[in-house]
CSV table of C-alpha atoms and ligand atoms in Angstrom, one decimal:
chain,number,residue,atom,x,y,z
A,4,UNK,CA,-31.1,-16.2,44.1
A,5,UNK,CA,-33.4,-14.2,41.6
A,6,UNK,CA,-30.4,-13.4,39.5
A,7,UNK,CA,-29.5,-17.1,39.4
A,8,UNK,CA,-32.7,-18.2,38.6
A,9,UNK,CA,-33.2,-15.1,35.7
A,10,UNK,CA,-29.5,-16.6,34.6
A,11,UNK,CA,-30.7,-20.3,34.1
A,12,UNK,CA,-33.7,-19.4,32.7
A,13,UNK,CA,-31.3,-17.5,30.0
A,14,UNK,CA,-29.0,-20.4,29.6
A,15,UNK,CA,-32.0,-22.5,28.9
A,16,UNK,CA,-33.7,-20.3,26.2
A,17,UNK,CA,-30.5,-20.2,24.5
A,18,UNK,CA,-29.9,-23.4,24.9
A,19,UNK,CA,-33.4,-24.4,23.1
A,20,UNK,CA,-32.8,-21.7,20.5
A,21,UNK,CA,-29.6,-23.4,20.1
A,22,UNK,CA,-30.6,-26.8,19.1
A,23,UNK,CA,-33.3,-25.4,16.7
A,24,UNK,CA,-31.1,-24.1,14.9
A,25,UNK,CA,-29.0,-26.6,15.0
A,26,UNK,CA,-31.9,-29.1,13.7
A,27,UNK,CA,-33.9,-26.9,11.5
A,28,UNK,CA,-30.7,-24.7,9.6
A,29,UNK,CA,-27.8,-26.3,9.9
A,30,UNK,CA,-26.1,-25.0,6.9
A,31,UNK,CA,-24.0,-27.9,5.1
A,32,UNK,CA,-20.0,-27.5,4.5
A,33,UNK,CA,-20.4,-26.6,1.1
A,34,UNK,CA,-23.1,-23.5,1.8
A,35,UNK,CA,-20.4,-22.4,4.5
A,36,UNK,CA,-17.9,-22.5,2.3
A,37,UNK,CA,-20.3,-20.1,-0.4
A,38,UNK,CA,-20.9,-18.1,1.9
A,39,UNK,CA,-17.8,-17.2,3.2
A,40,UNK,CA,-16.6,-17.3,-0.5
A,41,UNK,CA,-19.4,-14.1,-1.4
A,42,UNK,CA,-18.3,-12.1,2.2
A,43,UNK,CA,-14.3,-12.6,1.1
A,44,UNK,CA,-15.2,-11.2,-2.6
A,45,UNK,CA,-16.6,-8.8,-1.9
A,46,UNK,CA,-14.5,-7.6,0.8
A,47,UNK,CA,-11.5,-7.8,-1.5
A,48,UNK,CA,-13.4,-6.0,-4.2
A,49,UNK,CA,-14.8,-3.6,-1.9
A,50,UNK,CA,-11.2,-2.9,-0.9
A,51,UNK,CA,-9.5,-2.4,-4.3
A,52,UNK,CA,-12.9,-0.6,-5.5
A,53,UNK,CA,-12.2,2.5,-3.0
A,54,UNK,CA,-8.3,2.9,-2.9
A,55,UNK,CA,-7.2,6.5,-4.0
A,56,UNK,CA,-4.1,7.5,-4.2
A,57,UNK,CA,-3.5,9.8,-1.4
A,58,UNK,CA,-1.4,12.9,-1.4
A,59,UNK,CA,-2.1,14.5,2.0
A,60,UNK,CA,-1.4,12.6,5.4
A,61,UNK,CA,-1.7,13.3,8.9
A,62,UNK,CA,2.4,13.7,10.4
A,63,UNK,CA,2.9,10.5,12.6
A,64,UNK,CA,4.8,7.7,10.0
A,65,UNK,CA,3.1,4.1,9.7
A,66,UNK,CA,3.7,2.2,12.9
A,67,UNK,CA,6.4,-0.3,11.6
A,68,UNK,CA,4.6,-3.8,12.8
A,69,UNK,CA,2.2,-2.2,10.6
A,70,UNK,CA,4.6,-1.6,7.9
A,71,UNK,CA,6.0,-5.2,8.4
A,72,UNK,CA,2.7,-6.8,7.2
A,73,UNK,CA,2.3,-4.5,4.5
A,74,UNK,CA,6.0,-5.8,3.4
A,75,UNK,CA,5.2,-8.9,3.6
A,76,UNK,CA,2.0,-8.6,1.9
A,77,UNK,CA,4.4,-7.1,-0.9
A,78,UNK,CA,6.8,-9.6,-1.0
A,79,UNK,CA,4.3,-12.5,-1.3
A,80,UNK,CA,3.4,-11.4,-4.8
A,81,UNK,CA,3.5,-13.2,-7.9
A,82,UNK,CA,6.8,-12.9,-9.2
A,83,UNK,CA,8.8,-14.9,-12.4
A,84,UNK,CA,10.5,-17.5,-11.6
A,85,UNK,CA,10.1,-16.7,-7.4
A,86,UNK,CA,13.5,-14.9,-8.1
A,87,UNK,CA,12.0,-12.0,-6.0
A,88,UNK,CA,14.1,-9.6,-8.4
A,89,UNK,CA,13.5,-6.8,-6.0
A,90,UNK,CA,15.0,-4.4,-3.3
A,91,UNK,CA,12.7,-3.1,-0.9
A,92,UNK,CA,13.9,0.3,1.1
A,93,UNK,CA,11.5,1.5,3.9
A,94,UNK,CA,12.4,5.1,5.1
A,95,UNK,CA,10.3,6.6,7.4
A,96,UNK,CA,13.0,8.9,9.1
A,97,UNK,CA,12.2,12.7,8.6
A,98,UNK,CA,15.9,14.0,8.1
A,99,UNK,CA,16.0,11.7,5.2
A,100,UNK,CA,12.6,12.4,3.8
A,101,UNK,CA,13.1,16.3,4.4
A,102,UNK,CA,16.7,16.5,3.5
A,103,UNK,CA,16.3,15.1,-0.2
A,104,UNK,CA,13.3,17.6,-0.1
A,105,UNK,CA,15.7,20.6,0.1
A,106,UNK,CA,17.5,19.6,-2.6
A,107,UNK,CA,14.2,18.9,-4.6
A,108,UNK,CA,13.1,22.5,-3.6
A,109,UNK,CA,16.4,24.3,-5.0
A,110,UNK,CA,15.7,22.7,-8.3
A,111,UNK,CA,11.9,22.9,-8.2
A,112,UNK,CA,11.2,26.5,-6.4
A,113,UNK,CA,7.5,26.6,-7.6
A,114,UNK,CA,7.1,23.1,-5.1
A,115,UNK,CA,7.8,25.5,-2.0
A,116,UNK,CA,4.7,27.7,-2.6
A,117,UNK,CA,1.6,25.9,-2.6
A,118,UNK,CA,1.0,25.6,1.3
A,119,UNK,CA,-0.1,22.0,1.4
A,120,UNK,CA,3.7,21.0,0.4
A,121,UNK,CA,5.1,18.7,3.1
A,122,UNK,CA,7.6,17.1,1.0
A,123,UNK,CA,8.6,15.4,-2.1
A,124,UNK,CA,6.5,12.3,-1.6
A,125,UNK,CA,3.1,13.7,-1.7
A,126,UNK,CA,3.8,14.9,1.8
A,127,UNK,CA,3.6,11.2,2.9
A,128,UNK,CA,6.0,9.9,6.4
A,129,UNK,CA,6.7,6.7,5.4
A,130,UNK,CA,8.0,6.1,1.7
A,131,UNK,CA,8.8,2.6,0.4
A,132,UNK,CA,11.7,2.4,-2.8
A,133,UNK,CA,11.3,-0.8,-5.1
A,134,UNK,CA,14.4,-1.1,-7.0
A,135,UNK,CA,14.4,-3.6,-9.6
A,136,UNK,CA,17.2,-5.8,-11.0
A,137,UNK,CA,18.4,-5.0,-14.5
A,138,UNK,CA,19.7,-8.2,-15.4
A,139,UNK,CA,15.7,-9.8,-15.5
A,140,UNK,CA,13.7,-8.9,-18.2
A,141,UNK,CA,10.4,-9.3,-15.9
A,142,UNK,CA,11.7,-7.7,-12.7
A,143,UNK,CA,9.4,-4.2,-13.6
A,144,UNK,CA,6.3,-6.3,-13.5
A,145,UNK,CA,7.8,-8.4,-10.3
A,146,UNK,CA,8.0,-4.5,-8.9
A,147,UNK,CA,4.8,-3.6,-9.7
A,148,UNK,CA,2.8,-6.6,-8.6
A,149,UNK,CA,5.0,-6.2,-5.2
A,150,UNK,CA,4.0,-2.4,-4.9
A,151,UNK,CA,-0.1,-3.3,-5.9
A,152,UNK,CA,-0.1,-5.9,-3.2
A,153,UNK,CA,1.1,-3.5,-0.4
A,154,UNK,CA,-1.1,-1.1,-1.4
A,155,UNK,CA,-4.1,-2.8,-1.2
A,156,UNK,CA,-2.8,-5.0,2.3
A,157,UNK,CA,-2.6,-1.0,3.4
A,158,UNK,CA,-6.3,0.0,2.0
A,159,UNK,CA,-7.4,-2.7,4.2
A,160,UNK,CA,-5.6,-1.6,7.5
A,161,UNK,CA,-6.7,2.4,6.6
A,162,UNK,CA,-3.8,3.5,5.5
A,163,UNK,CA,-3.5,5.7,2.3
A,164,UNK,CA,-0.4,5.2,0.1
A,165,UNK,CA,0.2,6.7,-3.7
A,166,UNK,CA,2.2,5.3,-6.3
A,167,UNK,CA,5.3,7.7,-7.1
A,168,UNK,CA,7.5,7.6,-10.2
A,169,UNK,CA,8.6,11.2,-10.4
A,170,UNK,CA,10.8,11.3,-6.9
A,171,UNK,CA,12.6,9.0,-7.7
A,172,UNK,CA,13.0,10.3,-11.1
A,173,UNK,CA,14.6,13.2,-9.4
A,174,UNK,CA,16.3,11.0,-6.9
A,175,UNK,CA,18.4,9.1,-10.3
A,176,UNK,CA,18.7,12.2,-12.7
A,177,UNK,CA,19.9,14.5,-9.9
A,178,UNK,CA,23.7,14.8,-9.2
A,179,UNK,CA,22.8,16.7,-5.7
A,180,UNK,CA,20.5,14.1,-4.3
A,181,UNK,CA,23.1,11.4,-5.0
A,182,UNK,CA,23.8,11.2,-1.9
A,183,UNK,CA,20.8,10.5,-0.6
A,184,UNK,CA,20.4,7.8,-2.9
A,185,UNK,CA,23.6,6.4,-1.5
A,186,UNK,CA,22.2,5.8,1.8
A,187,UNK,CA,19.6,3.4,0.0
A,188,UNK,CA,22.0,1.3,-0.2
A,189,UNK,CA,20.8,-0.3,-3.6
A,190,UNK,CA,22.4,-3.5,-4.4
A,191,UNK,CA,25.1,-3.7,-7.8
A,192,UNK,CA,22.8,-4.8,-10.4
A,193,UNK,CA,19.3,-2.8,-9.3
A,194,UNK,CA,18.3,-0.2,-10.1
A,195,UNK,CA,15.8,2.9,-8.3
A,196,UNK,CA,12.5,1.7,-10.1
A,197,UNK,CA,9.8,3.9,-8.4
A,198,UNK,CA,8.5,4.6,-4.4
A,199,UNK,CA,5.0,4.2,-2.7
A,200,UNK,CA,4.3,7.1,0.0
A,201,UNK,CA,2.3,5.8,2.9
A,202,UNK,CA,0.6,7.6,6.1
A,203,UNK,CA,-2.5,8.0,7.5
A,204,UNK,CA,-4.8,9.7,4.7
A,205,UNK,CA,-5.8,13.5,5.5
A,206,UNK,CA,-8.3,13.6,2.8
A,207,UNK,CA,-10.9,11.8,0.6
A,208,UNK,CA,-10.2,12.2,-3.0
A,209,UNK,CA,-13.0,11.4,-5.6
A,210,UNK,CA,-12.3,8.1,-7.5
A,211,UNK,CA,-11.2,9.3,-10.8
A,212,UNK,CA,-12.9,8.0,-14.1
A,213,UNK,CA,-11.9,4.5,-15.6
A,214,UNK,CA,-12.3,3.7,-19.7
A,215,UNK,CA,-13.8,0.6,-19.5
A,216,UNK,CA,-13.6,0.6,-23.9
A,217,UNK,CA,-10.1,-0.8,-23.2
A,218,UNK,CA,-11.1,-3.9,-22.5
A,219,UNK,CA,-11.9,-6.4,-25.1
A,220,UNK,CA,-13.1,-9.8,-25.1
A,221,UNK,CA,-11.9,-11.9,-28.2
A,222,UNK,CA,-14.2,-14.4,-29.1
B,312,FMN,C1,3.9,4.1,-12.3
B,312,FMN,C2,3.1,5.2,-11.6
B,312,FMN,C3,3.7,6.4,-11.4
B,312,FMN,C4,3.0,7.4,-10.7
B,312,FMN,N1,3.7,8.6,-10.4
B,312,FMN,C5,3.1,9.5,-9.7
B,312,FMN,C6,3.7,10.7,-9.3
B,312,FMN,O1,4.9,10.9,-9.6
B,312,FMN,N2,3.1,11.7,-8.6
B,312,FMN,C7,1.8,11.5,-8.3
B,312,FMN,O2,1.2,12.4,-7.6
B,312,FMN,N3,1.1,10.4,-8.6
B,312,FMN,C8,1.7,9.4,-9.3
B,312,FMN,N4,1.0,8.2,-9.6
B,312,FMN,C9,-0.4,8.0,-9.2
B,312,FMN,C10,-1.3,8.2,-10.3
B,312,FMN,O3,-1.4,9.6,-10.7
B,312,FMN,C11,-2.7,7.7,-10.0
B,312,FMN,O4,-2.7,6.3,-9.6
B,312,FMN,C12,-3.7,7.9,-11.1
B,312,FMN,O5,-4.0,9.2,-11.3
B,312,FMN,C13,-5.1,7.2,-10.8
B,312,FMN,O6,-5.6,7.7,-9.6
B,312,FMN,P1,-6.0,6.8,-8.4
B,312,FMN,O7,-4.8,6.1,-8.0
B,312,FMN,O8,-6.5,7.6,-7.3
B,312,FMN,O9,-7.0,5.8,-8.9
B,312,FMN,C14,1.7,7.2,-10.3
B,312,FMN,C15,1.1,5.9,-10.5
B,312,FMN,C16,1.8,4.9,-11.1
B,312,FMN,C17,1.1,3.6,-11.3
């Protein structure tokens, strides 16, 4: 009985505080719509303001619902045309990622000393390969735009990535990882562009320094 009467008594107050609000402050559509415009900006700038690349993760590879939305983040970039000239390879299988690691090691012995090495892909679980197609003259920047966009859907979900050219550098120029290259299955016409390592971070790097004297307004 007391706790019903405490409860009405509740339901009324809000109630009262409810319609004052509702006659006093009722913000109109368009102050709503501000609003929420200033919280999205600066969420989005917040976001792309404290991405690092990331070169130490914890073991476990990105859950792959995860890495779905991430994809498809990526694949609803800009892009010329909408021809989508990319191939998108996720490989988050660790006889894979440590097998092509071995052959990186035999040609790079100094890698195997420093005792943070994990592997060839900043020691990252998951790795994504963007290969672009060679017939387009605008399929690198389709590729990059791709890559930025998972990078940043992953920022906002926690999850570190870095941007790699050199593996897959290695992965082209090397006659012993061919066959590693094989198994990505990269379609006649494409070519291995570049990889994005993602995991769980395992450190905070400092942001390094921008030159803010390249940019130029032409009046
Ligand atoms: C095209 C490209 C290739 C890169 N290749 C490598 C790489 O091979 N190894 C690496 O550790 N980082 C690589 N990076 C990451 C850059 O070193 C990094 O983005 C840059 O130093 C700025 O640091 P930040 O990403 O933390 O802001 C690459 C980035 C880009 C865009």
């Amino acid at each position: 009985m007391i706790i019903s009467k405490s409860i009405s008594k509740l339901i009324g107050a809000s109630l009262c505080v409810a319609s004052l609000l509702a006659s006093c402050n009722t913000p109109t559509t368009e102050q709503t719509n501000a609003t929420v415009a200033v919280d999205t900006s600066k969420i989005v700038i917040e976001n792309i303001m404290a991405r690092r690349s990331i070169r130490q993760y914890k073991p476990q590879p990105v859950n792959r619902d995860t890495m779905q939305i991430i994809l498809n983040c990526g694949i609803n970039a800009p892009n010329g045309q909408n021809k989508q000239s990319w191939a998108i390879r996720v490989v988050d299988n660790p006889e894979f990622i440590n097998g092509i690691t071995e052959v990186f090691k035999e040609k790079n012995p100094a890698a195997k000393k420093s005792p943070s090495f994990k592997n060839m892909f900043r020691n990252a679980p998951t790795v994504v390969f963007i290969a672009n197609d060679t017939s387009y003259d605008m399929s690198q920047i389709d590729c990059g735009l791709l890559g930025e966009n998972m990078i940043l859907a992953a920022q906002s979900m926690g999850i570190g990535s870095c941007c790699l050219g050199s593996p897959t550098r290695f992965m082209t120029e090397t006659p012993e990882a061919a066959e590693y290259l094989k198994q990505l299955d990269i379609p006649e016409g494409y070519s291995l562009l570049y990889c994005i390592a993602f995991g769980y971070p395992d450190e905070t790097p400092a942001a390094k320094p921008r030159d803010a004297s390249k940019i130029k307004f032409i009046d």
